[in-house]
Amino acid sequence: MSAALDAHRTLVTALLQQFQTQDPAARLVETHISSVILAGERAYKLKKPVDFGFLNFTDLAQRIHFCPEELRLNRILGGGL
């Protein structure tokens, strides 16, 4: 396991614990490329530093770049919500 993925997991665990102090029902959902914390009416999505060949998020700059891109596409594909 990479140091970046270890750091990601440490951050996600700390965030989840913090959210659970305010909302015991807060929970973590994992996908192959993201960690999603569901807390109350909000979702907090953090991209994992992973490389699957068809996508490479090992570089922080790439993860930062693709966050607004994902939002932009979701607005288009979600009907402008």
mmCIF file as gemmi writes it, N, C-alpha and C atoms, coordinates in Angstrom:
data_model
loop_
_atom_site.group_PDB
_atom_site.id
_atom_site.type_symbol
_atom_site.label_atom_id
_atom_site.label_alt_id
_atom_site.label_comp_id
_atom_site.label_asym_id
_atom_site.label_entity_id
_atom_site.label_seq_id
_atom_site.pdbx_PDB_ins_code
_atom_site.Cartn_x
_atom_site.Cartn_y
_atom_site.Cartn_z
_atom_site.occupancy
_atom_site.B_iso_or_equiv
_atom_site.pdbx_formal_charge
_atom_site.auth_seq_id
_atom_site.auth_asym_id
_atom_site.pdbx_PDB_model_num
ATOM 1 N N . MET Axp A 1 ? 0.847 -1.173 0 1 0 ? 1 A 1
ATOM 2 C CA . MET Axp A 1 ? 0 0 0 1 0 ? 1 A 1
ATOM 3 C C . MET Axp A 1 ? 0.899 1.244 0 1 0 ? 1 A 1
ATOM 4 N N . SER Axp A 2 ? 0.512 2.255 -0.75 1 0 ? 2 A 1
ATOM 5 C CA . SER Axp A 2 ? 1.327 3.46 -0.866 1 0 ? 2 A 1
ATOM 6 C C . SER Axp A 2 ? 1.158 4.356 0.358 1 0 ? 2 A 1
ATOM 7 N N . ALA Axp A 3 ? 2.16 5.193 0.566 1 0 ? 3 A 1
ATOM 8 C CA . ALA Axp A 3 ? 2.091 6.156 1.671 1 0 ? 3 A 1
ATOM 9 C C . ALA Axp A 3 ? 0.934 7.124 1.461 1 0 ? 3 A 1
ATOM 10 N N . ALA Axp A 4 ? 0.677 7.492 0.202 1 0 ? 4 A 1
ATOM 11 C CA . ALA Axp A 4 ? -0.425 8.421 -0.085 1 0 ? 4 A 1
ATOM 12 C C . ALA Axp A 4 ? -1.775 7.792 0.259 1 0 ? 4 A 1
ATOM 13 N N . LEU Axp A 5 ? -1.942 6.511 -0.043 1 0 ? 5 A 1
ATOM 14 C CA . LEU Axp A 5 ? -3.199 5.833 0.284 1 0 ? 5 A 1
ATOM 15 C C . LEU Axp A 5 ? -3.338 5.663 1.798 1 0 ? 5 A 1
ATOM 16 N N . ASP Axp A 6 ? -2.24 5.393 2.475 1 0 ? 6 A 1
ATOM 17 C CA . ASP Axp A 6 ? -2.264 5.336 3.945 1 0 ? 6 A 1
ATOM 18 C C . ASP Axp A 6 ? -2.697 6.685 4.523 1 0 ? 6 A 1
ATOM 19 N N . ALA Axp A 7 ? -2.14 7.77 3.996 1 0 ? 7 A 1
ATOM 20 C CA . ALA Axp A 7 ? -2.487 9.108 4.469 1 0 ? 7 A 1
ATOM 21 C C . ALA Axp A 7 ? -3.957 9.41 4.188 1 0 ? 7 A 1
ATOM 22 N N . HIS Axp A 8 ? -4.445 8.987 3.023 1 0 ? 8 A 1
ATOM 23 C CA . HIS Axp A 8 ? -5.861 9.177 2.68 1 0 ? 8 A 1
ATOM 24 C C . HIS Axp A 8 ? -6.744 8.471 3.706 1 0 ? 8 A 1
ATOM 25 N N . ARG Axp A 9 ? -6.428 7.226 3.997 1 0 ? 9 A 1
ATOM 26 C CA . ARG Axp A 9 ? -7.235 6.458 4.954 1 0 ? 9 A 1
ATOM 27 C C . ARG Axp A 9 ? -7.193 7.075 6.35 1 0 ? 9 A 1
ATOM 28 N N . THR Axp A 10 ? -6.045 7.573 6.75 1 0 ? 10 A 1
ATOM 29 C CA . THR Axp A 10 ? -5.923 8.232 8.049 1 0 ? 10 A 1
ATOM 30 C C . THR Axp A 10 ? -6.806 9.48 8.095 1 0 ? 10 A 1
ATOM 31 N N . LEU Axp A 11 ? -6.766 10.269 7.025 1 0 ? 11 A 1
ATOM 32 C CA . LEU Axp A 11 ? -7.591 11.477 6.951 1 0 ? 11 A 1
ATOM 33 C C . LEU Axp A 11 ? -9.074 11.135 6.982 1 0 ? 11 A 1
ATOM 34 N N . VAL Axp A 12 ? -9.489 10.159 6.188 1 0 ? 12 A 1
ATOM 35 C CA . VAL Axp A 12 ? -10.904 9.774 6.13 1 0 ? 12 A 1
ATOM 36 C C . VAL Axp A 12 ? -11.382 9.271 7.492 1 0 ? 12 A 1
ATOM 37 N N . THR Axp A 13 ? -10.572 8.471 8.149 1 0 ? 13 A 1
ATOM 38 C CA . THR Axp A 13 ? -10.934 7.952 9.469 1 0 ? 13 A 1
ATOM 39 C C . THR Axp A 13 ? -11.105 9.093 10.465 1 0 ? 13 A 1
ATOM 40 N N . ALA Axp A 14 ? -10.183 10.052 10.46 1 0 ? 14 A 1
ATOM 41 C CA . ALA Axp A 14 ? -10.27 11.191 11.374 1 0 ? 14 A 1
ATOM 42 C C . ALA Axp A 14 ? -11.504 12.041 11.084 1 0 ? 14 A 1
ATOM 43 N N . LEU Axp A 15 ? -11.782 12.281 9.802 1 0 ? 15 A 1
ATOM 44 C CA . LEU Axp A 15 ? -12.97 13.055 9.44 1 0 ? 15 A 1
ATOM 45 C C . LEU Axp A 15 ? -14.249 12.342 9.866 1 0 ? 15 A 1
ATOM 46 N N . LEU Axp A 16 ? -14.317 11.048 9.609 1 0 ? 16 A 1
ATOM 47 C CA . LEU Axp A 16 ? -15.502 10.284 9.989 1 0 ? 16 A 1
ATOM 48 C C . LEU Axp A 16 ? -15.724 10.337 11.491 1 0 ? 16 A 1
ATOM 49 N N . GLN Axp A 17 ? -14.668 10.156 12.263 1 0 ? 17 A 1
ATOM 50 C CA . GLN Axp A 17 ? -14.793 10.213 13.722 1 0 ? 17 A 1
ATOM 51 C C . GLN Axp A 17 ? -15.28 11.584 14.179 1 0 ? 17 A 1
ATOM 52 N N . GLN Axp A 18 ? -14.788 12.643 13.526 1 0 ? 18 A 1
ATOM 53 C CA . GLN Axp A 18 ? -15.219 14.003 13.875 1 0 ? 18 A 1
ATOM 54 C C . GLN Axp A 18 ? -16.7 14.188 13.571 1 0 ? 18 A 1
ATOM 55 N N . PHE Axp A 19 ? -17.137 13.741 12.396 1 0 ? 19 A 1
ATOM 56 C CA . PHE Axp A 19 ? -18.549 13.866 12.035 1 0 ? 19 A 1
ATOM 57 C C . PHE Axp A 19 ? -19.43 13.037 12.972 1 0 ? 19 A 1
ATOM 58 N N . GLN Axp A 20 ? -18.942 11.884 13.397 1 0 ? 20 A 1
ATOM 59 C CA . GLN Axp A 20 ? -19.742 11.024 14.268 1 0 ? 20 A 1
ATOM 60 C C . GLN Axp A 20 ? -19.911 11.601 15.667 1 0 ? 20 A 1
ATOM 61 N N . THR Axp A 21 ? -19.056 12.526 16.069 1 0 ? 21 A 1
ATOM 62 C CA . THR Axp A 21 ? -19.259 13.174 17.372 1 0 ? 21 A 1
ATOM 63 C C . THR Axp A 21 ? -20.495 14.07 17.338 1 0 ? 21 A 1
ATOM 64 N N . GLN Axp A 22 ? -20.816 14.59 16.146 1 0 ? 22 A 1
ATOM 65 C CA . GLN Axp A 22 ? -21.987 15.448 15.984 1 0 ? 22 A 1
ATOM 66 C C . GLN Axp A 22 ? -23.196 14.674 15.471 1 0 ? 22 A 1
ATOM 67 N N . ASP Axp A 23 ? -22.942 13.606 14.713 1 0 ? 23 A 1
ATOM 68 C CA . ASP Axp A 23 ? -24.007 12.799 14.112 1 0 ? 23 A 1
ATOM 69 C C . ASP Axp A 23 ? -23.583 11.334 14.169 1 0 ? 23 A 1
ATOM 70 N N . PRO Axp A 24 ? -24.011 10.598 15.194 1 0 ? 24 A 1
ATOM 71 C CA . PRO Axp A 24 ? -23.606 9.198 15.336 1 0 ? 24 A 1
ATOM 72 C C . PRO Axp A 24 ? -23.984 8.328 14.132 1 0 ? 24 A 1
ATOM 73 N N . ALA Axp A 25 ? -24.922 8.773 13.319 1 0 ? 25 A 1
ATOM 74 C CA . ALA Axp A 25 ? -25.34 8.003 12.146 1 0 ? 25 A 1
ATOM 75 C C . ALA Axp A 25 ? -24.429 8.243 10.935 1 0 ? 25 A 1
ATOM 76 N N . ALA Axp A 26 ? -23.475 9.173 11.043 1 0 ? 26 A 1
ATOM 77 C CA . ALA Axp A 26 ? -22.55 9.421 9.93 1 0 ? 26 A 1
ATOM 78 C C . ALA Axp A 26 ? -21.839 8.123 9.592 1 0 ? 26 A 1
ATOM 79 N N . ARG Axp A 27 ? -21.653 7.9 8.281 1 0 ? 27 A 1
ATOM 80 C CA . ARG Axp A 27 ? -21.027 6.637 7.869 1 0 ? 27 A 1
ATOM 81 C C . ARG Axp A 27 ? -20.16 6.838 6.646 1 0 ? 27 A 1
ATOM 82 N N . LEU Axp A 28 ? -19.341 5.852 6.386 1 0 ? 28 A 1
ATOM 83 C CA . LEU Axp A 28 ? -18.401 5.872 5.277 1 0 ? 28 A 1
ATOM 84 C C . LEU Axp A 28 ? -18.843 4.883 4.211 1 0 ? 28 A 1
ATOM 85 N N . VAL Axp A 29 ? -18.821 5.334 2.962 1 0 ? 29 A 1
ATOM 86 C CA . VAL Axp A 29 ? -19.08 4.47 1.818 1 0 ? 29 A 1
ATOM 87 C C . VAL Axp A 29 ? -17.838 4.533 0.934 1 0 ? 29 A 1
ATOM 88 N N . GLU Axp A 30 ? -17.31 3.373 0.572 1 0 ? 30 A 1
ATOM 89 C CA . GLU Axp A 30 ? -16.105 3.303 -0.256 1 0 ? 30 A 1
ATOM 90 C C . GLU Axp A 30 ? -16.462 2.881 -1.676 1 0 ? 30 A 1
ATOM 91 N N . THR Axp A 31 ? -15.86 3.548 -2.66 1 0 ? 31 A 1
ATOM 92 C CA . THR Axp A 31 ? -15.904 3.097 -4.046 1 0 ? 31 A 1
ATOM 93 C C . THR Axp A 31 ? -14.466 2.789 -4.445 1 0 ? 31 A 1
ATOM 94 N N . HIS Axp A 32 ? -14.266 2.336 -5.657 1 0 ? 32 A 1
ATOM 95 C CA . HIS Axp A 32 ? -12.9 2.017 -6.063 1 0 ? 32 A 1
ATOM 96 C C . HIS Axp A 32 ? -12.037 3.269 -6.185 1 0 ? 32 A 1
ATOM 97 N N . ILE Axp A 33 ? -12.639 4.45 -6.422 1 0 ? 33 A 1
ATOM 98 C CA . ILE Axp A 33 ? -11.829 5.66 -6.56 1 0 ? 33 A 1
ATOM 99 C C . ILE Axp A 33 ? -12.098 6.719 -5.505 1 0 ? 33 A 1
ATOM 100 N N . SER Axp A 34 ? -13.084 6.512 -4.64 1 0 ? 34 A 1
ATOM 101 C CA . SER Axp A 34 ? -13.427 7.561 -3.671 1 0 ? 34 A 1
ATOM 102 C C . SER Axp A 34 ? -13.827 6.991 -2.319 1 0 ? 34 A 1
ATOM 103 N N . SER Axp A 35 ? -13.696 7.859 -1.323 1 0 ? 35 A 1
ATOM 104 C CA . SER Axp A 35 ? -14.257 7.615 0.001 1 0 ? 35 A 1
ATOM 105 C C . SER Axp A 35 ? -15.327 8.68 0.196 1 0 ? 35 A 1
ATOM 106 N N . VAL Axp A 36 ? -16.527 8.264 0.559 1 0 ? 36 A 1
ATOM 107 C CA . VAL Axp A 36 ? -17.638 9.194 0.706 1 0 ? 36 A 1
ATOM 108 C C . VAL Axp A 36 ? -18.15 9.103 2.142 1 0 ? 36 A 1
ATOM 109 N N . ILE Axp A 37 ? -18.149 10.242 2.83 1 0 ? 37 A 1
ATOM 110 C CA . ILE Axp A 37 ? -18.695 10.304 4.176 1 0 ? 37 A 1
ATOM 111 C C . ILE Axp A 37 ? -20.09 10.898 4.074 1 0 ? 37 A 1
ATOM 112 N N . LEU Axp A 38 ? -21.078 10.167 4.57 1 0 ? 38 A 1
ATOM 113 C CA . LEU Axp A 38 ? -22.46 10.628 4.597 1 0 ? 38 A 1
ATOM 114 C C . LEU Axp A 38 ? -22.761 11.085 6.02 1 0 ? 38 A 1
ATOM 115 N N . ALA Axp A 39 ? -23.047 12.38 6.152 1 0 ? 39 A 1
ATOM 116 C CA . ALA Axp A 39 ? -23.293 12.961 7.472 1 0 ? 39 A 1
ATOM 117 C C . ALA Axp A 39 ? -24.467 13.92 7.365 1 0 ? 39 A 1
ATOM 118 N N . GLY Axp A 40 ? -25.565 13.554 7.99 1 0 ? 40 A 1
ATOM 119 C CA . GLY Axp A 40 ? -26.751 14.391 7.897 1 0 ? 40 A 1
ATOM 120 C C . GLY Axp A 40 ? -27.233 14.451 6.451 1 0 ? 40 A 1
ATOM 121 N N . GLU Axp A 41 ? -27.455 15.66 5.967 1 0 ? 41 A 1
ATOM 122 C CA . GLU Axp A 41 ? -27.922 15.843 4.599 1 0 ? 41 A 1
ATOM 123 C C . GLU Axp A 41 ? -26.777 16.083 3.621 1 0 ? 41 A 1
ATOM 124 N N . ARG Axp A 42 ? -25.562 15.906 4.059 1 0 ? 42 A 1
ATOM 125 C CA . ARG Axp A 42 ? -24.397 16.194 3.22 1 0 ? 42 A 1
ATOM 126 C C . ARG Axp A 42 ? -23.583 14.935 2.948 1 0 ? 42 A 1
ATOM 127 N N . ALA Axp A 43 ? -22.891 14.987 1.816 1 0 ? 43 A 1
ATOM 128 C CA . ALA Axp A 43 ? -21.945 13.935 1.45 1 0 ? 43 A 1
ATOM 129 C C . ALA Axp A 43 ? -20.603 14.606 1.175 1 0 ? 43 A 1
ATOM 130 N N . TYR Axp A 44 ? -19.544 14.05 1.719 1 0 ? 44 A 1
ATOM 131 C CA . TYR Axp A 44 ? -18.193 14.567 1.532 1 0 ? 44 A 1
ATOM 132 C C . TYR Axp A 44 ? -17.394 13.503 0.791 1 0 ? 44 A 1
ATOM 133 N N . LYS Axp A 45 ? -16.968 13.832 -0.42 1 0 ? 45 A 1
ATOM 134 C CA . LYS Axp A 45 ? -16.316 12.854 -1.287 1 0 ? 45 A 1
ATOM 135 C C . LYS Axp A 45 ? -14.847 13.213 -1.447 1 0 ? 45 A 1
ATOM 136 N N . LEU Axp A 46 ? -13.99 12.258 -1.15 1 0 ? 46 A 1
ATOM 137 C CA . LEU Axp A 46 ? -12.554 12.439 -1.297 1 0 ? 46 A 1
ATOM 138 C C . LEU Axp A 46 ? -12.03 11.393 -2.276 1 0 ? 46 A 1
ATOM 139 N N . LYS Axp A 47 ? -11.358 11.837 -3.317 1 0 ? 47 A 1
ATOM 140 C CA . LYS Axp A 47 ? -10.808 10.914 -4.305 1 0 ? 47 A 1
ATOM 141 C C . LYS Axp A 47 ? -9.57 10.229 -3.738 1 0 ? 47 A 1
ATOM 142 N N . LYS Axp A 48 ? -9.479 8.932 -3.96 1 0 ? 48 A 1
ATOM 143 C CA . LYS Axp A 48 ? -8.337 8.165 -3.478 1 0 ? 48 A 1
ATOM 144 C C . LYS Axp A 48 ? -7.137 8.354 -4.412 1 0 ? 48 A 1
ATOM 145 N N . PRO Axp A 49 ? -5.929 8.313 -3.875 1 0 ? 49 A 1
ATOM 146 C CA . PRO Axp A 49 ? -4.734 8.419 -4.709 1 0 ? 49 A 1
ATOM 147 C C . PRO Axp A 49 ? -4.4 7.058 -5.336 1 0 ? 49 A 1
ATOM 148 N N . VAL Axp A 50 ? -5.137 6.701 -6.371 1 0 ? 50 A 1
ATOM 149 C CA . VAL Axp A 50 ? -5.008 5.386 -6.999 1 0 ? 50 A 1
ATOM 150 C C . VAL Axp A 50 ? -4.743 5.52 -8.498 1 0 ? 50 A 1
ATOM 151 N N . ASP Axp A 51 ? -4.172 4.471 -9.077 1 0 ? 51 A 1
ATOM 152 C CA . ASP Axp A 51 ? -3.916 4.403 -10.522 1 0 ? 51 A 1
ATOM 153 C C . ASP Axp A 51 ? -4.459 3.079 -11.028 1 0 ? 51 A 1
ATOM 154 N N . PHE Axp A 52 ? -5.495 3.142 -11.862 1 0 ? 52 A 1
ATOM 155 C CA . PHE Axp A 52 ? -6.092 1.945 -12.446 1 0 ? 52 A 1
ATOM 156 C C . PHE Axp A 52 ? -5.794 1.828 -13.936 1 0 ? 52 A 1
ATOM 157 N N . GLY Axp A 53 ? -4.9 2.649 -14.435 1 0 ? 53 A 1
ATOM 158 C CA . GLY Axp A 53 ? -4.593 2.632 -15.859 1 0 ? 53 A 1
ATOM 159 C C . GLY Axp A 53 ? -5.547 3.523 -16.637 1 0 ? 53 A 1
ATOM 160 N N . PHE Axp A 54 ? -6.836 3.272 -16.515 1 0 ? 54 A 1
ATOM 161 C CA . PHE Axp A 54 ? -7.821 4.099 -17.214 1 0 ? 54 A 1
ATOM 162 C C . PHE Axp A 54 ? -8.036 5.433 -16.51 1 0 ? 54 A 1
ATOM 163 N N . LEU Axp A 55 ? -7.56 5.558 -15.277 1 0 ? 55 A 1
ATOM 164 C CA . LEU Axp A 55 ? -7.525 6.834 -14.562 1 0 ? 55 A 1
ATOM 165 C C . LEU Axp A 55 ? -6.376 6.787 -13.586 1 0 ? 55 A 1
ATOM 166 N N . ASN Axp A 56 ? -5.78 7.955 -13.376 1 0 ? 56 A 1
ATOM 167 C CA . ASN Axp A 56 ? -4.642 8.032 -12.477 1 0 ? 56 A 1
ATOM 168 C C . ASN Axp A 56 ? -4.828 9.243 -11.564 1 0 ? 56 A 1
ATOM 169 N N . PHE Axp A 57 ? -5.153 8.972 -10.317 1 0 ? 57 A 1
ATOM 170 C CA . PHE Axp A 57 ? -5.334 10.025 -9.323 1 0 ? 57 A 1
ATOM 171 C C . PHE Axp A 57 ? -4.201 10.013 -8.294 1 0 ? 57 A 1
ATOM 172 N N . THR Axp A 58 ? -3.048 9.441 -8.652 1 0 ? 58 A 1
ATOM 173 C CA . THR Axp A 58 ? -1.946 9.382 -7.689 1 0 ? 58 A 1
ATOM 174 C C . THR Axp A 58 ? -1.363 10.768 -7.414 1 0 ? 58 A 1
ATOM 175 N N . ASP Axp A 59 ? -1.546 11.686 -8.344 1 0 ? 59 A 1
ATOM 176 C CA . ASP Axp A 59 ? -1.035 13.041 -8.192 1 0 ? 59 A 1
ATOM 177 C C . ASP Axp A 59 ? -2.139 13.932 -7.61 1 0 ? 59 A 1
ATOM 178 N N . LEU Axp A 60 ? -1.813 14.672 -6.553 1 0 ? 60 A 1
ATOM 179 C CA . LEU Axp A 60 ? -2.793 15.548 -5.914 1 0 ? 60 A 1
ATOM 180 C C . LEU Axp A 60 ? -3.381 16.548 -6.915 1 0 ? 60 A 1
ATOM 181 N N . ALA Axp A 61 ? -2.556 17.069 -7.802 1 0 ? 61 A 1
ATOM 182 C CA . ALA Axp A 61 ? -3.043 18.039 -8.788 1 0 ? 61 A 1
ATOM 183 C C . ALA Axp A 61 ? -4.134 17.425 -9.665 1 0 ? 61 A 1
ATOM 184 N N . GLN Axp A 62 ? -4.005 16.159 -10.014 1 0 ? 62 A 1
ATOM 185 C CA . GLN Axp A 62 ? -5.031 15.483 -10.816 1 0 ? 62 A 1
ATOM 186 C C . GLN Axp A 62 ? -6.333 15.354 -10.028 1 0 ? 62 A 1
ATOM 187 N N . ARG Axp A 63 ? -6.249 14.998 -8.759 1 0 ? 63 A 1
ATOM 188 C CA . ARG Axp A 63 ? -7.451 14.872 -7.937 1 0 ? 63 A 1
ATOM 189 C C . ARG Axp A 63 ? -8.145 16.216 -7.799 1 0 ? 63 A 1
ATOM 190 N N . ILE Axp A 64 ? -7.358 17.265 -7.594 1 0 ? 64 A 1
ATOM 191 C CA . ILE Axp A 64 ? -7.925 18.61 -7.474 1 0 ? 64 A 1
ATOM 192 C C . ILE Axp A 64 ? -8.573 19.025 -8.794 1 0 ? 64 A 1
ATOM 193 N N . HIS Axp A 65 ? -7.922 18.738 -9.904 1 0 ? 65 A 1
ATOM 194 C CA . HIS Axp A 65 ? -8.458 19.097 -11.223 1 0 ? 65 A 1
ATOM 195 C C . HIS Axp A 65 ? -9.796 18.419 -11.494 1 0 ? 65 A 1
ATOM 196 N N . PHE Axp A 66 ? -9.912 17.145 -11.148 1 0 ? 66 A 1
ATOM 197 C CA . PHE Axp A 66 ? -11.102 16.393 -11.521 1 0 ? 66 A 1
ATOM 198 C C . PHE Axp A 66 ? -12.296 16.583 -10.58 1 0 ? 66 A 1
ATOM 199 N N . CYS Axp A 67 ? -12.11 17.202 -9.427 1 0 ? 67 A 1
ATOM 200 C CA . CYS Axp A 67 ? -13.26 17.477 -8.553 1 0 ? 67 A 1
ATOM 201 C C . CYS Axp A 67 ? -14.256 18.423 -9.216 1 0 ? 67 A 1
ATOM 202 N N . PRO Axp A 68 ? -13.834 19.619 -9.679 1 0 ? 68 A 1
ATOM 203 C CA . PRO Axp A 68 ? -14.81 20.482 -10.349 1 0 ? 68 A 1
ATOM 204 C C . PRO Axp A 68 ? -15.29 19.904 -11.677 1 0 ? 68 A 1
ATOM 205 N N . GLU Axp A 69 ? -14.46 19.115 -12.334 1 0 ? 69 A 1
ATOM 206 C CA . GLU Axp A 69 ? -14.892 18.476 -13.577 1 0 ? 69 A 1
ATOM 207 C C . GLU Axp A 69 ? -16.034 17.495 -13.314 1 0 ? 69 A 1
ATOM 208 N N . GLU Axp A 70 ? -15.93 16.763 -12.226 1 0 ? 70 A 1
ATOM 209 C CA . GLU Axp A 70 ? -16.995 15.826 -11.861 1 0 ? 70 A 1
ATOM 210 C C . GLU Axp A 70 ? -18.293 16.583 -11.548 1 0 ? 70 A 1
ATOM 211 N N . LEU Axp A 71 ? -18.179 17.683 -10.825 1 0 ? 71 A 1
ATOM 212 C CA . LEU Axp A 71 ? -19.363 18.499 -10.532 1 0 ? 71 A 1
ATOM 213 C C . LEU Axp A 71 ? -19.986 19.046 -11.816 1 0 ? 71 A 1
ATOM 214 N N . ARG Axp A 72 ? -19.135 19.516 -12.723 1 0 ? 72 A 1
ATOM 215 C CA . ARG Axp A 72 ? -19.629 20.056 -13.986 1 0 ? 72 A 1
ATOM 216 C C . ARG Axp A 72 ? -20.395 18.997 -14.773 1 0 ? 72 A 1
ATOM 217 N N . LEU Axp A 73 ? -19.82 17.806 -14.879 1 0 ? 73 A 1
ATOM 218 C CA . LEU Axp A 73 ? -20.493 16.726 -15.609 1 0 ? 73 A 1
ATOM 219 C C . LEU Axp A 73 ? -21.77 16.28 -14.909 1 0 ? 73 A 1
ATOM 220 N N . ASN Axp A 74 ? -21.746 16.231 -13.602 1 0 ? 74 A 1
ATOM 221 C CA . ASN Axp A 74 ? -22.951 15.827 -12.856 1 0 ? 74 A 1
ATOM 222 C C . ASN Axp A 74 ? -24.09 16.817 -13.071 1 0 ? 74 A 1
ATOM 223 N N . ARG Axp A 75 ? -23.751 18.109 -13.172 1 0 ? 75 A 1
ATOM 224 C CA . ARG Axp A 75 ? -24.798 19.105 -13.439 1 0 ? 75 A 1
ATOM 225 C C . ARG Axp A 75 ? -25.431 18.879 -14.809 1 0 ? 75 A 1
ATOM 226 N N . ILE Axp A 76 ? -24.597 18.574 -15.789 1 0 ? 76 A 1
ATOM 227 C CA . ILE Axp A 76 ? -25.102 18.333 -17.148 1 0 ? 76 A 1
ATOM 228 C C . ILE Axp A 76 ? -25.919 17.037 -17.187 1 0 ? 76 A 1
ATOM 229 N N . LEU Axp A 77 ? -25.345 15.964 -16.683 1 0 ? 77 A 1
ATOM 230 C CA . LEU Axp A 77 ? -25.987 14.649 -16.76 1 0 ? 77 A 1
ATOM 231 C C . LEU Axp A 77 ? -27.145 14.515 -15.788 1 0 ? 77 A 1
ATOM 232 N N . GLY Axp A 78 ? -27.15 15.331 -14.733 1 0 ? 78 A 1
ATOM 233 C CA . GLY Axp A 78 ? -28.227 15.282 -13.746 1 0 ? 78 A 1
ATOM 234 C C . GLY Axp A 78 ? -29.369 16.234 -14.062 1 0 ? 78 A 1
ATOM 235 N N . GLY Axp A 79 ? -29.358 16.816 -15.217 1 0 ? 79 A 1
ATOM 236 C CA . GLY Axp A 79 ? -30.45 17.686 -15.616 1 0 ? 79 A 1
ATOM 237 C C . GLY Axp A 79 ? -30.352 19.089 -15.069 1 0 ? 79 A 1
ATOM 238 N N . GLY Axp A 80 ? -29.12 19.526 -14.745 1 0 ? 80 A 1
ATOM 239 C CA . GLY Axp A 80 ? -28.935 20.903 -14.304 1 0 ? 80 A 1
ATOM 240 C C . GLY Axp A 80 ? -29.269 21.162 -12.86 1 0 ? 80 A 1
ATOM 241 N N . LEU Axp A 81 ? -29.318 20.113 -12.044 1 0 ? 81 A 1
ATOM 242 C CA . LEU Axp A 81 ? -29.639 20.289 -10.621 1 0 ? 81 A 1
ATOM 243 C C . LEU Axp A 81 ? -28.573 21.09 -9.912 1 0 ? 81 A 1
